[in-house]
Short mmCIF file of C-alpha atoms and ligand atoms in Angstrom, two decimals:
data_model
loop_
_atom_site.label_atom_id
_atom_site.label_comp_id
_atom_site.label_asym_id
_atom_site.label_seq_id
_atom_site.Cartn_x
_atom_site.Cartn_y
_atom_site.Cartn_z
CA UNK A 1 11.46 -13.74 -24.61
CA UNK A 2 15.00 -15.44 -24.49
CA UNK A 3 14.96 -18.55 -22.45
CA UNK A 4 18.79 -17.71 -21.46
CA UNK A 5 18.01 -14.90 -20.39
CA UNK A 6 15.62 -14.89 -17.34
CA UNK A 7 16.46 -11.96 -16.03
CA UNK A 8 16.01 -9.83 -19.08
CA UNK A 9 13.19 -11.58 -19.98
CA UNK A 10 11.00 -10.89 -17.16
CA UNK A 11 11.54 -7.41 -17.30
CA UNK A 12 10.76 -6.75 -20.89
CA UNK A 13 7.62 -8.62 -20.03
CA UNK A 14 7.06 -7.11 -17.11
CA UNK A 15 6.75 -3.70 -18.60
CA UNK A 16 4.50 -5.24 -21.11
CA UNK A 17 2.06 -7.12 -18.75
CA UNK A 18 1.82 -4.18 -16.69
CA UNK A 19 0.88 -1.76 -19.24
CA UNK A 20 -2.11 -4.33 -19.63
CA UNK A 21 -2.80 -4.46 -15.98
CA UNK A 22 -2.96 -0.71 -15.95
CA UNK A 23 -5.43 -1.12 -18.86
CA UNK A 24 -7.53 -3.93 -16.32
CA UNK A 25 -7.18 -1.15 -14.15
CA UNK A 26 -8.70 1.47 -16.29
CA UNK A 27 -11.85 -0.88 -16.97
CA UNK A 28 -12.48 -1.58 -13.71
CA UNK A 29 -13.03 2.26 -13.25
CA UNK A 30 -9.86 3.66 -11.73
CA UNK A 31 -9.75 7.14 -13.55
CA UNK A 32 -6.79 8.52 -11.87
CA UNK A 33 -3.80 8.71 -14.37
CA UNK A 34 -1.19 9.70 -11.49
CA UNK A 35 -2.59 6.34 -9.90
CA UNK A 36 -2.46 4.67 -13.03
CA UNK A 37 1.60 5.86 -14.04
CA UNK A 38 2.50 4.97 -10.39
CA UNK A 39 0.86 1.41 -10.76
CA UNK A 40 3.06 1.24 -14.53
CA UNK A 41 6.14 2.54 -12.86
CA UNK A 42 6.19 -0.17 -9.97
CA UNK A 43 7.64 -3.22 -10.78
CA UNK A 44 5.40 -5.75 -8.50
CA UNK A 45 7.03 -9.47 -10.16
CA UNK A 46 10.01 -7.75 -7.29
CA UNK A 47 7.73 -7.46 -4.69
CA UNK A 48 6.78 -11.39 -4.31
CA UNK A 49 8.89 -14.33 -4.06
CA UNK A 50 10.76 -15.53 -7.03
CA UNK A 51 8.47 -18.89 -7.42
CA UNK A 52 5.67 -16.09 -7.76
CA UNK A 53 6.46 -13.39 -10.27
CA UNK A 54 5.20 -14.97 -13.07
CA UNK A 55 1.51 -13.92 -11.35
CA UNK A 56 2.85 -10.53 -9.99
CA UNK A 57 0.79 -8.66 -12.83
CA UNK A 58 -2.49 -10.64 -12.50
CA UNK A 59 -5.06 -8.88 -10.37
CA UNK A 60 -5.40 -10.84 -7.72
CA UNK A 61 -3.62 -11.04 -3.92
CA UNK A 62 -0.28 -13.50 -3.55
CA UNK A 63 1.24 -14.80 -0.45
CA UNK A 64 4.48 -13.06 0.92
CA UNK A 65 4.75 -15.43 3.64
CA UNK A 66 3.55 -15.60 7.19
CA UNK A 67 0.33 -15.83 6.55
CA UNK A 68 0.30 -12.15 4.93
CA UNK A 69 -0.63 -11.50 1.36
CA UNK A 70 0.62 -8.48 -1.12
CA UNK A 71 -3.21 -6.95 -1.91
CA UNK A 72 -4.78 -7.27 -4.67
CA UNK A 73 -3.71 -4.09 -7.47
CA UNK A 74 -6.98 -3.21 -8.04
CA UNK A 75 -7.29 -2.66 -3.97
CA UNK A 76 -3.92 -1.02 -4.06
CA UNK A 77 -5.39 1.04 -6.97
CA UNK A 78 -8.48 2.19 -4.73
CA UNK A 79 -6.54 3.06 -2.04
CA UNK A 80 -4.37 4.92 -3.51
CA UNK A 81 -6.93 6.75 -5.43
CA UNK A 82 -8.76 7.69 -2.42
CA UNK A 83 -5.50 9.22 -1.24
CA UNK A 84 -5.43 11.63 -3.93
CA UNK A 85 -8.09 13.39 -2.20
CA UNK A 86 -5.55 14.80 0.16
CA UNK A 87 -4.64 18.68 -0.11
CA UNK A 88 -1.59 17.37 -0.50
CA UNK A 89 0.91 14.65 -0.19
CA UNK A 90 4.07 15.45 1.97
CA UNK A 91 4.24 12.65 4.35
CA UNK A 92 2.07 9.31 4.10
CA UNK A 93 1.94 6.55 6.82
CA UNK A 94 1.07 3.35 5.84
CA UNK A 95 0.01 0.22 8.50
CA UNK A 96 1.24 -2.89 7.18
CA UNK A 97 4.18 -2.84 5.23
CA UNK A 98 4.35 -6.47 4.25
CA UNK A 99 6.05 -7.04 0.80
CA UNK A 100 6.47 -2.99 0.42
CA UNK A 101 4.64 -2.86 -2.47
CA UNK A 102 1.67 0.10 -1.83
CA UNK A 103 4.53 2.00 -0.01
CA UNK A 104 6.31 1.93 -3.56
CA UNK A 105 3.34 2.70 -5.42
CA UNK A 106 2.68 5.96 -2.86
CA UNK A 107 6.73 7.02 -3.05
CA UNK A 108 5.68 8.01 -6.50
CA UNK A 109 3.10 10.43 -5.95
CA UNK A 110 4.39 11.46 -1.93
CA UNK A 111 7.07 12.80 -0.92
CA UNK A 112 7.93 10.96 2.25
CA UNK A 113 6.18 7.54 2.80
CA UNK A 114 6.64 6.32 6.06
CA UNK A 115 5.84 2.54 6.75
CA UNK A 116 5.29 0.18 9.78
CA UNK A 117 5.38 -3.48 10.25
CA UNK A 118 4.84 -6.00 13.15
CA UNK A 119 6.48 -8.75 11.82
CA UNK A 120 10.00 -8.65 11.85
CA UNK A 121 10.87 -10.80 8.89
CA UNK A 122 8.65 -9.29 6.36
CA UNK A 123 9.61 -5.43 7.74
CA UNK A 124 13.20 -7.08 6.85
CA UNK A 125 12.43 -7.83 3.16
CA UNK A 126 10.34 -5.29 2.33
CA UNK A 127 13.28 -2.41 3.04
CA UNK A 128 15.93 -4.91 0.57
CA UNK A 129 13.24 -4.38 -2.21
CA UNK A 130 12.71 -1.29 -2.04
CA UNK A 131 16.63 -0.37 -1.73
CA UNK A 132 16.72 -2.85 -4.88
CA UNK A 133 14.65 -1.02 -6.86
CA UNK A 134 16.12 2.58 -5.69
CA UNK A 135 13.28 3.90 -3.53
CA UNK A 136 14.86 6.19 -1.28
CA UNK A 137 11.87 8.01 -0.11
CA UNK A 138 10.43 5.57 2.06
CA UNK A 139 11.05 5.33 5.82
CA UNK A 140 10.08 1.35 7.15
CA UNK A 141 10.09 0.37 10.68
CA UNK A 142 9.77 -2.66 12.60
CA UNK A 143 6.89 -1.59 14.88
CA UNK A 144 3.24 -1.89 15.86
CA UNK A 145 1.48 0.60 13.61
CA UNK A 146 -1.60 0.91 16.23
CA UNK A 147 0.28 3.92 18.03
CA UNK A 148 1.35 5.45 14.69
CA UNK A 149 4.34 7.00 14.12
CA UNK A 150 3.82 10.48 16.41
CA UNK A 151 7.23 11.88 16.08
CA UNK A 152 5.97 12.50 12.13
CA UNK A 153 2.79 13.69 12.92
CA UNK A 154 0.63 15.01 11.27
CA UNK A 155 0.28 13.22 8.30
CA UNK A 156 -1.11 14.46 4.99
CA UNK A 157 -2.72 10.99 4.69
CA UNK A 158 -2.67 7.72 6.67
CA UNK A 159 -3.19 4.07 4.50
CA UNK A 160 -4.16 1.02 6.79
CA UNK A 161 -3.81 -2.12 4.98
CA UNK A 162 -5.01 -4.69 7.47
CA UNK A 163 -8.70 -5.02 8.96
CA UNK A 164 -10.07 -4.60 12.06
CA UNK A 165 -10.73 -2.03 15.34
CA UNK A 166 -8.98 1.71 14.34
CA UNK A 167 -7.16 3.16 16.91
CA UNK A 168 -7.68 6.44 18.27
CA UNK A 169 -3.87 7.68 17.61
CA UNK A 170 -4.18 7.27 13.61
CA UNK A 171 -6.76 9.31 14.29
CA UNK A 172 -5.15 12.46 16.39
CA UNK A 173 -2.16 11.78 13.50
CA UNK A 174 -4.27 12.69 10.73
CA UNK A 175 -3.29 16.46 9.89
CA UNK A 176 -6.64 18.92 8.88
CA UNK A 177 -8.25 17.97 5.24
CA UNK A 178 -6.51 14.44 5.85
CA UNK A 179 -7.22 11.30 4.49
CA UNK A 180 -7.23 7.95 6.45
CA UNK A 181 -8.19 4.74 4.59
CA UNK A 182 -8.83 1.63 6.18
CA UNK A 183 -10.59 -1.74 5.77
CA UNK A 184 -13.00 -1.73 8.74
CA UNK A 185 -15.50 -4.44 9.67
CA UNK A 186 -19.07 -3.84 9.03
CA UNK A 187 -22.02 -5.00 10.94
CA UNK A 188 -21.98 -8.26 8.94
CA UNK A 189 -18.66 -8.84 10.14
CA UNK A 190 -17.55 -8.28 6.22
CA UNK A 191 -15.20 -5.69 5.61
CA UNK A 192 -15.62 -2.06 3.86
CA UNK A 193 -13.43 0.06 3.04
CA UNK A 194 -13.87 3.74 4.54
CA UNK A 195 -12.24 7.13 3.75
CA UNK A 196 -11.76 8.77 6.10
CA UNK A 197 -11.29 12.53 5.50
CA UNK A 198 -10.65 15.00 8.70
CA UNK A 199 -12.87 18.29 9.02
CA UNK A 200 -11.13 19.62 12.71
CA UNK A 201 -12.65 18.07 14.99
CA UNK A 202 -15.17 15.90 13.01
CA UNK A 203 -14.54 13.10 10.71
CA UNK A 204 -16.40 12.65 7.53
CA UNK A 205 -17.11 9.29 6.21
CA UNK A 206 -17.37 7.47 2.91
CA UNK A 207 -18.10 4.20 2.17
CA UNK A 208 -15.85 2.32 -1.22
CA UNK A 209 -16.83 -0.58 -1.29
CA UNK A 210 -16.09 -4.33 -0.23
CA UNK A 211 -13.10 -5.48 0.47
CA UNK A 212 -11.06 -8.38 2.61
CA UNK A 213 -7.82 -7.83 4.00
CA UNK A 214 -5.76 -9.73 6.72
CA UNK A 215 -6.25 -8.95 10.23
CA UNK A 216 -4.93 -5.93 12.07
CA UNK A 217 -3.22 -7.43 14.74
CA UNK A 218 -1.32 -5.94 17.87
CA UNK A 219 2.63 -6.24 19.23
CA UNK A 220 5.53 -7.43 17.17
CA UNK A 221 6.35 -10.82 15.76
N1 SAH B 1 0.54 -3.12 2.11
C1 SAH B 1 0.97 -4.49 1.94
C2 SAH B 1 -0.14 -5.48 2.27
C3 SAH B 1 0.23 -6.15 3.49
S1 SAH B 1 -0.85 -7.27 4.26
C4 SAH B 1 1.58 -4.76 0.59
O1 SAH B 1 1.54 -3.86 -0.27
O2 SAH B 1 2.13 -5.84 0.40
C5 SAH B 1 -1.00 -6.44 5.81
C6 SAH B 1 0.24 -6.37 6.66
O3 SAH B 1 -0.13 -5.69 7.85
C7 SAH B 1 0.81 -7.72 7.10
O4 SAH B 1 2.14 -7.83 6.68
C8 SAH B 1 0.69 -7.68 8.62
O5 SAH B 1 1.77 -8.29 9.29
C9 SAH B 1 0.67 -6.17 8.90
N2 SAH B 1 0.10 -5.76 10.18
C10 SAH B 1 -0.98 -6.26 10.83
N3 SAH B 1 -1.17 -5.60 12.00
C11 SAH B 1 -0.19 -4.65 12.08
C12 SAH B 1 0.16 -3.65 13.04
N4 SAH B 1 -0.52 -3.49 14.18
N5 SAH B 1 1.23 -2.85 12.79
C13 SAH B 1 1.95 -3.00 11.64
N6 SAH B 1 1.69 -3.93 10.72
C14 SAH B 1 0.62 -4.74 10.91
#
């Protein structure tokens, strides 16, 4: 790398680190080589703060400030994995925008991701990055996810990426074959995630795993 050169620098490394994350990836059992190019097309060292990129490729969560964190790829990876299960892929909703990253990974394999956020500031940022790194395909608003986003309903598939009660409306959103994902609190208060995957009226249920994501809050900040 050339130390006078920062900015070049980081981005040849970038590309190299996250060919090796996508390899991490790979290990850890995601199969899904859409998934997988998405993850190695997304530059996430843009989606944290400056102080932070250095870490952007290592699989863990960083702050973005507020109290929020970026998740964790391999989380992002499951999610968006479990999304693939969807018929197909027109428009995505996501709850919880926060540093815009998922919402870049899912531009790549929707065609319209639409994106909500309750805190102003982060809603803010998120929309400069992903104008920065030319993602026009994603629509971000400033407002409590709970109710949705009903004027683009139904939705091919619906990503909630904070914990805690669903509300009905993602629900009635979701259009038929759909896939909602969401952390949502077990009965040992620990958190699972659950696709959900809409059969008309009924709902079937899966269980991936553990996971632990910041709380699902209500009304704007
Ligand atoms: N998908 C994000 C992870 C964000 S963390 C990323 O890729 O970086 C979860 C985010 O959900 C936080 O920014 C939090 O403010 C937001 N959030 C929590 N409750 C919300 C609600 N009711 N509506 C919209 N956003 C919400």
């Amino acid at each position: 790398m050339n130390a006078s050169s920062p900015v070049r620098g980081i981005g040849m490394t970038s590309a190299r680190t996250r060919r090796r994350l996508v390899e991490a990836l790979r290990d850890q059992g995601i199969g899904d080589e859409r998934v997988l190019s998405a993850i190695e097309a997304t530059p996430r060292h843009l989606f944290v703060d400056e102080a932070l990129s250095s870490r952007a490729y290592e699989n863990s969560a960083l702050p973005i400030g507020r109290g929020q964190t970026i998740s964790q790829p391999r989380v992002v990876a499951m999610m968006t994995e479990a999304v693939m299960a969807a018929p197909k892929l027109e428009k995505v909703l996501e709850i919880g925008t926060g540093s815009g990253y998922q919402a870049a990974v899912l531009s790549r394999l929707a065609q319209k991701v639409f994106t909500t956020e309750r805190i102003g500031e982060l809603a803010r940022l998120a929309r400069q990055r992903l104008h920065r790194v030319k993602i026009h395909n994603v629509y971000a608003r400033h407002v409590d996810g709970l109710t949705g986003w009903p004027s683009q309903a139904p939705f091919d598939a619906i990503v909630v990426t904070a914990g805690g009660r669903l509300p009905q409306p993602l629900f009635d959103q979701l259009g038929e074959g759909g896939v909602l994902i969401a952390p949502v609190a077990g009965s040992d208060g620990m958190q699972r995630l659950i696709r959900f995957i809409r059969r008309g009226a009924e709902f079937e249920r899966e269980d991936l795993g553990a996971v632990s994501f910041v709380p699902l809050l209500e009304g704007l900040e």
